[in-house]
Amino acid sequence: MTMADIQTVAVIGSGAMGAHIGMVCALAGCRVTLVDLNADALGGARTSLEQFTQRSVEKSKLTARERASAFDRLAFSTELAPAVAEADLVIEAVIEKLDVKRALFADLDELCPPHTILASNSSSLMPSQLADATARPDRVVNLHFFNPALIMRCVEVVRGPATSDQTQAAVVAFVHRIGKEPVVLKKEIPGFVANRILNAVRDEAISLLEDGVADIADIDRACRTALGYPMGPFELMDLTGLDIGYYVKRERFELTGDPRDQPQRSLAELVESGRLGRKTGHGWYRYDEHGSKEELDNTTEHDTVKTDNMAEEI
Ligand SMILES: NC(=O)c1ccc[n+]([C@@H]2O[C@H](COP(=O)([O-])OP(=O)(O)OC[C@H]3O[C@@H](n4cnc5c(N)ncnc54)[C@H](O)[C@@H]3O)[C@@H](O)[C@H]2O)c1
């Protein structure tokens, strides 16, 4: 399988990630079928892609003709078997549950032609956790896109111990072809590269706070003004949802047993009291009804940054 061979793609799961991944591939000229068990999810994906790409046309990032031909190449279906019957590459983007993904990979192995590469977009599960659900472990790999996939350029390519060099070369070439930047991991590791670095920054920020070294707003300010980050780690946690990071850490701790992987006390207290970030109006910071950040007791008075503005920068 070479890059030229990947013409037909099936994306399984039409949620936040799958919808964008399907459109990225269709814009690059592939024939794509976006599959979901849930017809409403497929309808929602179509609507959100129509709106997103319409805005891209209005901003002159895409022509109306390119948009129309991409939609001509993109089919929506609740039927798995016909969608994957001629697929050269399947990208799985369903719910982050190992048993669901393993059952799906076993089905895909039965339904796909022998040459098909099976890729997972999982943020944390490694290829070796899925490969042995199939009879083609050499053609199982992770292609980890970032959210929102139509904008973010990075795709992490993660090979398991059984993934062949040929599979890796084919998907790296494919990632280039769809206009993304592949980041190739030489071996699998939970969390991969970008999220491990992000998590390390978050852990250090929380540790500086819990050790009384600096306040939340000052730690965020250091990251923005000294390191050039578009937003500080506490602001970013509030944006993505504190519960996400909390559950990722809990799962990591279950896997490793390493006390450093346990959710920190201050993070656990916030999540357990329902302070999940911007979506609940209160996380590390408090937000008013317009989404503007209000002062917390432990923030400095001169902090007037609004995270809603920064959210547009990333
Ligand atoms: N959300 C993110 O920021 C992000 C970023 C990178 C990677 N990921 C990974 O991408 C995957 C999907 O995440 P998401 O946020 O798009 O999830 P989501 O919940 O938005 O969408 C999942 C979709 O999969 C569908 N689905 C579930 N089981 C299915 C099955 N067996 N067959 C077909 N469809 C099925 C659901 O109906 C739903 O529409 C996860 O593995 C996640 O770890 C997420």
Short mmCIF file of C-alpha atoms and ligand atoms in Angstrom, two decimals:
data_model
loop_
_atom_site.label_atom_id
_atom_site.label_comp_id
_atom_site.label_asym_id
_atom_site.label_seq_id
_atom_site.Cartn_x
_atom_site.Cartn_y
_atom_site.Cartn_z
CA MET A 1 0.00 0.00 0.00
CA THR A 2 1.51 3.33 -1.02
CA MET A 3 0.21 6.86 -0.78
CA ALA A 4 -1.15 6.69 -4.35
CA ASP A 5 -3.20 3.66 -3.35
CA ILE A 6 -5.22 5.41 -0.62
CA GLN A 7 -8.14 6.80 -2.58
CA THR A 8 -11.15 5.53 -0.68
CA VAL A 9 -11.51 6.28 3.02
CA ALA A 10 -14.17 5.39 5.59
CA VAL A 11 -14.36 7.39 8.82
CA ILE A 12 -16.28 5.64 11.60
CA GLY A 13 -17.93 7.97 14.13
CA SER A 14 -19.27 11.35 13.03
CA GLY A 15 -18.78 13.28 16.27
CA ALA A 16 -16.52 16.24 16.92
CA MET A 17 -13.47 14.52 15.40
CA GLY A 18 -14.87 12.15 12.77
CA ALA A 19 -16.87 14.81 10.92
CA HIS A 20 -13.85 17.08 10.49
CA ILE A 21 -11.53 14.20 9.60
CA GLY A 22 -13.96 13.07 6.90
CA MET A 23 -14.11 16.56 5.41
CA VAL A 24 -10.30 16.96 5.55
CA CYS A 25 -9.97 13.76 3.47
CA ALA A 26 -12.75 14.78 1.04
CA LEU A 27 -11.17 18.21 0.52
CA ALA A 28 -7.90 16.42 -0.34
CA GLY A 29 -9.65 14.49 -3.13
CA CYS A 30 -10.47 11.15 -1.46
CA ARG A 31 -13.83 9.42 -1.73
CA VAL A 32 -15.05 9.31 1.86
CA THR A 33 -17.95 7.69 3.69
CA LEU A 34 -18.68 8.99 7.16
CA VAL A 35 -20.39 6.29 9.23
CA ASP A 36 -22.26 6.56 12.51
CA LEU A 37 -24.68 4.25 14.32
CA ASN A 38 -26.75 7.29 15.13
CA ALA A 39 -28.55 8.98 12.20
CA ASP A 40 -29.02 12.17 14.23
CA ALA A 41 -25.26 12.39 14.79
CA LEU A 42 -24.73 12.06 11.02
CA GLY A 43 -27.29 14.82 10.38
CA GLY A 44 -25.57 17.02 12.94
CA ALA A 45 -22.19 16.35 11.32
CA ARG A 46 -23.51 17.32 7.89
CA THR A 47 -25.02 20.56 9.22
CA SER A 48 -21.93 21.53 11.16
CA LEU A 49 -19.67 20.79 8.14
CA GLU A 50 -21.96 22.82 5.86
CA GLN A 51 -21.76 25.77 8.24
CA PHE A 52 -18.02 25.46 8.85
CA THR A 53 -17.13 25.23 5.15
CA GLN A 54 -19.54 28.04 4.26
CA ARG A 55 -17.63 30.30 6.67
CA SER A 56 -14.38 29.15 5.01
CA VAL A 57 -15.79 30.21 1.62
CA GLU A 58 -16.84 33.59 3.04
CA LYS A 59 -13.31 34.06 4.42
CA SER A 60 -11.87 33.07 0.97
CA LYS A 61 -10.04 30.10 2.49
CA LEU A 62 -11.97 27.77 0.17
CA THR A 63 -13.74 28.32 -3.16
CA ALA A 64 -17.42 27.48 -3.57
CA ARG A 65 -16.40 24.93 -6.25
CA GLU A 66 -13.90 23.19 -3.92
CA ARG A 67 -16.57 23.07 -1.21
CA ALA A 68 -19.17 21.59 -3.58
CA SER A 69 -16.77 18.94 -4.96
CA ALA A 70 -15.73 17.93 -1.44
CA PHE A 71 -19.40 17.38 -0.52
CA ASP A 72 -19.82 15.36 -3.78
CA ARG A 73 -17.04 13.04 -2.57
CA LEU A 74 -18.42 12.77 1.00
CA ALA A 75 -21.19 10.25 1.74
CA PHE A 76 -23.02 9.82 5.06
CA SER A 77 -24.20 6.36 6.13
CA THR A 78 -25.43 4.32 9.09
CA GLU A 79 -24.33 1.09 7.33
CA LEU A 80 -20.82 -0.09 8.15
CA ALA A 81 -20.42 -2.99 5.70
CA PRO A 82 -20.96 -1.15 2.36
CA ALA A 83 -18.99 1.86 3.60
CA VAL A 84 -15.83 -0.16 4.21
CA ALA A 85 -16.17 -2.78 1.44
CA GLU A 86 -13.82 -0.86 -0.87
CA ALA A 87 -11.95 1.26 1.66
CA ASP A 88 -8.17 1.56 1.40
CA LEU A 89 -8.04 3.24 4.80
CA VAL A 90 -10.51 3.23 7.70
CA ILE A 91 -10.13 5.91 10.38
CA GLU A 92 -11.99 5.03 13.57
CA ALA A 93 -13.23 8.00 15.66
CA VAL A 94 -15.86 6.49 17.95
CA ILE A 95 -16.28 6.86 21.70
CA GLU A 96 -13.07 6.43 23.76
CA LYS A 97 -13.89 3.00 25.19
CA LEU A 98 -11.53 0.07 24.66
CA ASP A 99 -14.22 -2.63 24.44
CA VAL A 100 -16.23 -0.64 21.85
CA LYS A 101 -13.15 0.01 19.73
CA ARG A 102 -11.95 -3.62 19.93
CA ALA A 103 -15.37 -4.92 18.84
CA LEU A 104 -15.37 -2.43 15.96
CA PHE A 105 -11.83 -3.38 14.86
CA ALA A 106 -12.84 -7.08 14.87
CA ASP A 107 -15.87 -6.24 12.66
CA LEU A 108 -13.74 -4.09 10.36
CA ASP A 109 -11.23 -6.91 9.97
CA GLU A 110 -14.06 -9.15 8.73
CA LEU A 111 -15.67 -6.56 6.46
CA CYS A 112 -12.68 -4.82 4.85
CA PRO A 113 -10.57 -6.09 1.95
CA PRO A 114 -7.24 -7.61 3.00
CA HIS A 115 -5.21 -4.55 1.98
CA THR A 116 -7.17 -2.04 4.11
CA ILE A 117 -5.25 -0.14 6.80
CA LEU A 118 -7.20 0.25 10.06
CA ALA A 119 -6.32 3.46 11.93
CA SER A 120 -7.63 4.73 15.26
CA ASN A 121 -7.92 8.39 16.18
CA SER A 122 -7.84 7.49 19.89
CA SER A 123 -6.21 10.11 22.13
CA SER A 124 -4.89 7.56 24.57
CA LEU A 125 -5.34 3.93 23.45
CA MET A 126 -2.30 2.46 21.72
CA PRO A 127 -2.24 0.37 18.51
CA SER A 128 -1.23 -2.77 20.43
CA GLN A 129 -4.48 -2.52 22.44
CA LEU A 130 -6.48 -2.83 19.19
CA ALA A 131 -4.23 -4.79 16.82
CA ASP A 132 -4.86 -8.21 18.37
CA ALA A 133 -8.61 -7.83 17.88
CA THR A 134 -7.81 -8.29 14.18
CA ALA A 135 -5.96 -10.77 11.99
CA ARG A 136 -3.97 -7.91 10.42
CA PRO A 137 -1.89 -6.37 13.26
CA ASP A 138 0.67 -5.20 10.68
CA ARG A 139 -1.97 -2.87 9.22
CA VAL A 140 -3.18 -1.33 12.51
CA VAL A 141 -1.89 2.13 13.45
CA ASN A 142 -3.00 5.32 15.22
CA LEU A 143 -3.60 8.51 13.29
CA HIS A 144 -4.18 11.04 16.05
CA PHE A 145 -5.77 14.23 14.73
CA PHE A 146 -6.24 17.31 16.93
CA ASN A 147 -9.41 19.26 17.56
CA PRO A 148 -10.66 20.99 15.40
CA ALA A 149 -9.20 18.70 12.75
CA LEU A 150 -10.08 21.01 9.84
CA ILE A 151 -7.74 23.60 11.38
CA MET A 152 -5.08 21.85 13.43
CA ARG A 153 -2.15 20.73 11.28
CA CYS A 154 -0.60 18.03 13.44
CA VAL A 155 -1.41 14.34 13.04
CA GLU A 156 0.52 11.96 15.29
CA VAL A 157 1.37 8.67 13.58
CA VAL A 158 1.75 5.97 16.24
CA ARG A 159 2.95 2.50 15.35
CA GLY A 160 2.56 -0.54 17.59
CA PRO A 161 5.11 -3.33 17.83
CA ALA A 162 3.34 -5.22 15.03
CA THR A 163 2.75 -2.27 12.65
CA SER A 164 4.72 -2.78 9.43
CA ASP A 165 7.11 -0.24 7.92
CA GLN A 166 4.96 -0.32 4.80
CA THR A 167 1.85 0.68 6.76
CA GLN A 168 3.72 3.50 8.47
CA ALA A 169 5.10 4.79 5.16
CA ALA A 170 1.66 4.67 3.54
CA VAL A 171 -0.07 6.63 6.31
CA VAL A 172 2.74 9.19 6.63
CA ALA A 173 2.44 9.85 2.89
CA PHE A 174 -1.33 10.05 3.27
CA VAL A 175 -1.05 12.61 6.09
CA HIS A 176 1.14 14.77 3.82
CA ARG A 177 -1.35 14.38 0.99
CA ILE A 178 -4.26 15.67 3.11
CA GLY A 179 -2.22 18.77 3.96
CA LYS A 180 -1.29 17.87 7.53
CA GLU A 181 2.05 17.59 9.34
CA PRO A 182 2.83 14.04 10.48
CA VAL A 183 4.61 13.61 13.81
CA VAL A 184 5.98 10.06 13.78
CA LEU A 185 6.43 8.18 17.04
CA LYS A 186 9.13 5.53 16.89
CA LYS A 187 7.27 3.46 19.50
CA GLU A 188 3.88 3.57 21.21
CA ILE A 189 3.36 5.26 24.58
CA PRO A 190 0.08 6.31 26.28
CA GLY A 191 -0.81 9.94 25.52
CA PHE A 192 1.69 10.13 22.60
CA VAL A 193 3.79 13.33 22.29
CA ALA A 194 1.80 16.58 22.19
CA ASN A 195 -0.64 15.72 24.99
CA ARG A 196 2.16 14.37 27.20
CA ILE A 197 3.97 17.71 26.89
CA LEU A 198 0.72 19.59 27.53
CA ASN A 199 -0.01 17.40 30.56
CA ALA A 200 3.49 17.97 31.95
CA VAL A 201 2.98 21.74 31.72
CA ARG A 202 -0.41 21.43 33.45
CA ASP A 203 0.99 19.22 36.20
CA GLU A 204 3.82 21.68 36.87
CA ALA A 205 1.40 24.63 36.91
CA ILE A 206 -0.84 22.88 39.47
CA SER A 207 2.16 21.89 41.55
CA LEU A 208 3.44 25.51 41.61
CA LEU A 209 -0.03 26.60 42.76
CA GLU A 210 -0.35 23.90 45.45
CA ASP A 211 3.16 24.67 46.73
CA GLY A 212 2.13 28.33 47.14
CA VAL A 213 4.78 29.56 44.69
CA ALA A 214 2.45 31.78 42.62
CA ASP A 215 -1.24 32.43 42.05
CA ILE A 216 -3.28 31.04 39.16
CA ALA A 217 -3.33 34.29 37.20
CA ASP A 218 0.42 34.83 37.58
CA ILE A 219 1.28 31.31 36.46
CA ASP A 220 -0.94 31.80 33.40
CA ARG A 221 0.62 35.22 32.80
CA ALA A 222 4.13 33.72 32.87
CA CYS A 223 3.17 31.18 30.21
CA ARG A 224 1.62 33.84 27.99
CA THR A 225 4.12 36.64 28.36
CA ALA A 226 7.37 34.69 28.84
CA LEU A 227 6.75 31.52 26.85
CA GLY A 228 4.45 32.90 24.15
CA TYR A 229 1.60 30.45 24.85
CA PRO A 230 -1.75 31.71 23.46
CA MET A 231 -3.28 30.98 26.85
CA GLY A 232 -2.08 29.82 30.24
CA PRO A 233 -2.52 26.23 31.49
CA PHE A 234 -5.32 27.15 33.94
CA GLU A 235 -7.16 29.12 31.25
CA LEU A 236 -6.78 26.19 28.85
CA MET A 237 -8.04 23.67 31.44
CA ASP A 238 -11.10 25.88 31.99
CA LEU A 239 -11.68 25.97 28.23
CA THR A 240 -11.39 22.22 27.60
CA GLY A 241 -13.16 21.18 30.83
CA LEU A 242 -11.49 20.17 34.09
CA ASP A 243 -13.30 16.82 34.08
CA ILE A 244 -11.47 15.76 30.88
CA GLY A 245 -8.00 16.18 32.41
CA TYR A 246 -9.20 14.65 35.68
CA TYR A 247 -10.50 11.45 34.05
CA VAL A 248 -7.44 11.15 31.79
CA LYS A 249 -5.23 11.28 34.90
CA ARG A 250 -7.40 8.72 36.72
CA GLU A 251 -7.18 6.33 33.77
CA ARG A 252 -3.42 6.86 33.52
CA PHE A 253 -3.06 6.12 37.26
CA GLU A 254 -5.06 2.90 36.86
CA LEU A 255 -2.70 1.87 34.06
CA THR A 256 0.60 2.82 35.72
CA GLY A 257 -0.07 2.82 39.50
CA ASP A 258 2.40 5.73 39.65
CA PRO A 259 1.27 8.21 42.38
CA ARG A 260 2.45 11.09 40.15
CA ASP A 261 -0.31 10.12 37.70
CA GLN A 262 -3.09 10.62 40.28
CA PRO A 263 -5.29 13.73 39.84
CA GLN A 264 -3.93 16.49 42.09
CA ARG A 265 -5.86 17.48 45.23
CA SER A 266 -6.91 20.91 43.96
CA LEU A 267 -8.06 19.52 40.60
CA ALA A 268 -10.04 16.71 42.30
CA GLU A 269 -11.71 19.20 44.66
CA LEU A 270 -12.86 21.39 41.78
CA VAL A 271 -14.23 18.47 39.74
CA GLU A 272 -15.96 16.89 42.74
CA SER A 273 -17.65 20.23 43.56
CA GLY A 274 -18.89 20.58 39.95
CA ARG A 275 -16.52 23.41 39.00
CA LEU A 276 -15.64 22.08 35.53
CA GLY A 277 -14.48 25.30 33.84
CA ARG A 278 -16.16 27.60 31.37
CA LYS A 279 -18.98 25.13 30.65
CA THR A 280 -20.21 25.45 34.26
CA GLY A 281 -19.27 29.14 34.56
CA HIS A 282 -16.68 28.31 37.23
CA GLY A 283 -13.41 26.39 37.22
CA TRP A 284 -10.01 27.78 38.16
CA TYR A 285 -11.58 31.13 37.22
CA ARG A 286 -15.17 32.36 37.44
CA TYR A 287 -16.98 33.54 34.27
CA ASP A 288 -19.89 35.94 33.84
CA GLU A 289 -22.85 35.27 31.54
CA HIS A 290 -20.88 36.68 28.56
CA GLY A 291 -18.02 34.26 29.14
CA SER A 292 -15.68 36.96 30.44
CA LYS A 293 -13.36 35.95 33.21
CA GLU A 294 -14.11 37.42 36.64
CA GLU A 295 -11.64 37.80 39.49
CA LEU A 296 -11.07 34.87 41.84
CA ASP A 297 -9.95 35.41 45.42
CA ASN A 298 -6.50 34.14 44.55
CA THR A 299 -6.03 36.09 41.32
CA THR A 300 -4.22 39.39 41.24
CA GLU A 301 -6.30 42.52 40.76
CA HIS A 302 -4.67 43.68 37.57
CA ASP A 303 -5.54 40.50 35.65
CA THR A 304 -8.07 41.53 33.03
CA VAL A 305 -7.42 38.95 30.31
CA LYS A 306 -10.54 37.48 28.71
CA THR A 307 -10.09 33.85 27.74
CA ASP A 308 -12.90 34.04 25.17
CA ASN A 309 -10.62 36.23 23.03
CA MET A 310 -7.71 33.87 23.41
CA ALA A 311 -9.87 30.92 22.54
CA GLU A 312 -10.19 32.34 19.05
CA GLU A 313 -6.43 32.42 18.68
CA ILE A 314 -5.93 28.68 19.08
N1 LIG B 1 -12.64 15.51 21.18
C1 LIG B 1 -11.34 15.72 21.06
O1 LIG B 1 -10.83 16.82 21.35
C2 LIG B 1 -10.44 14.63 20.52
C3 LIG B 1 -9.18 14.97 20.00
C4 LIG B 1 -8.38 13.96 19.44
C5 LIG B 1 -8.83 12.63 19.45
N2 LIG B 1 -10.06 12.33 19.98
C6 LIG B 1 -10.50 10.94 19.93
O2 LIG B 1 -11.43 10.80 18.86
C7 LIG B 1 -12.40 9.81 19.19
C8 LIG B 1 -13.78 10.41 19.03
O3 LIG B 1 -13.89 11.53 19.87
P1 LIG B 1 -15.06 12.59 19.65
O4 LIG B 1 -14.77 13.72 20.60
O5 LIG B 1 -15.24 12.88 18.19
O6 LIG B 1 -16.34 11.75 20.17
P2 LIG B 1 -17.89 12.09 20.00
O7 LIG B 1 -18.54 11.55 21.21
O8 LIG B 1 -18.08 13.51 19.62
O9 LIG B 1 -18.32 11.19 18.72
C9 LIG B 1 -18.31 9.79 18.73
C10 LIG B 1 -19.32 9.32 17.70
O10 LIG B 1 -19.14 7.91 17.50
C11 LIG B 1 -20.41 7.31 17.32
N3 LIG B 1 -20.26 5.89 17.61
C12 LIG B 1 -20.08 5.29 18.81
N4 LIG B 1 -19.92 3.96 18.63
C13 LIG B 1 -19.98 3.72 17.28
C14 LIG B 1 -19.86 2.56 16.48
N5 LIG B 1 -19.62 1.35 17.02
N6 LIG B 1 -19.99 2.69 15.14
C15 LIG B 1 -20.22 3.91 14.57
N7 LIG B 1 -20.34 5.03 15.30
C16 LIG B 1 -20.21 4.95 16.64
C17 LIG B 1 -21.32 8.07 18.26
O11 LIG B 1 -22.69 7.94 17.86
C18 LIG B 1 -20.79 9.50 18.13
O12 LIG B 1 -21.49 10.22 17.12
C19 LIG B 1 -12.06 9.31 20.60
O13 LIG B 1 -11.30 8.13 20.49
C20 LIG B 1 -11.21 10.44 21.17
O14 LIG B 1 -10.26 9.97 22.10
C21 LIG B 1 -10.88 13.29 20.51
#
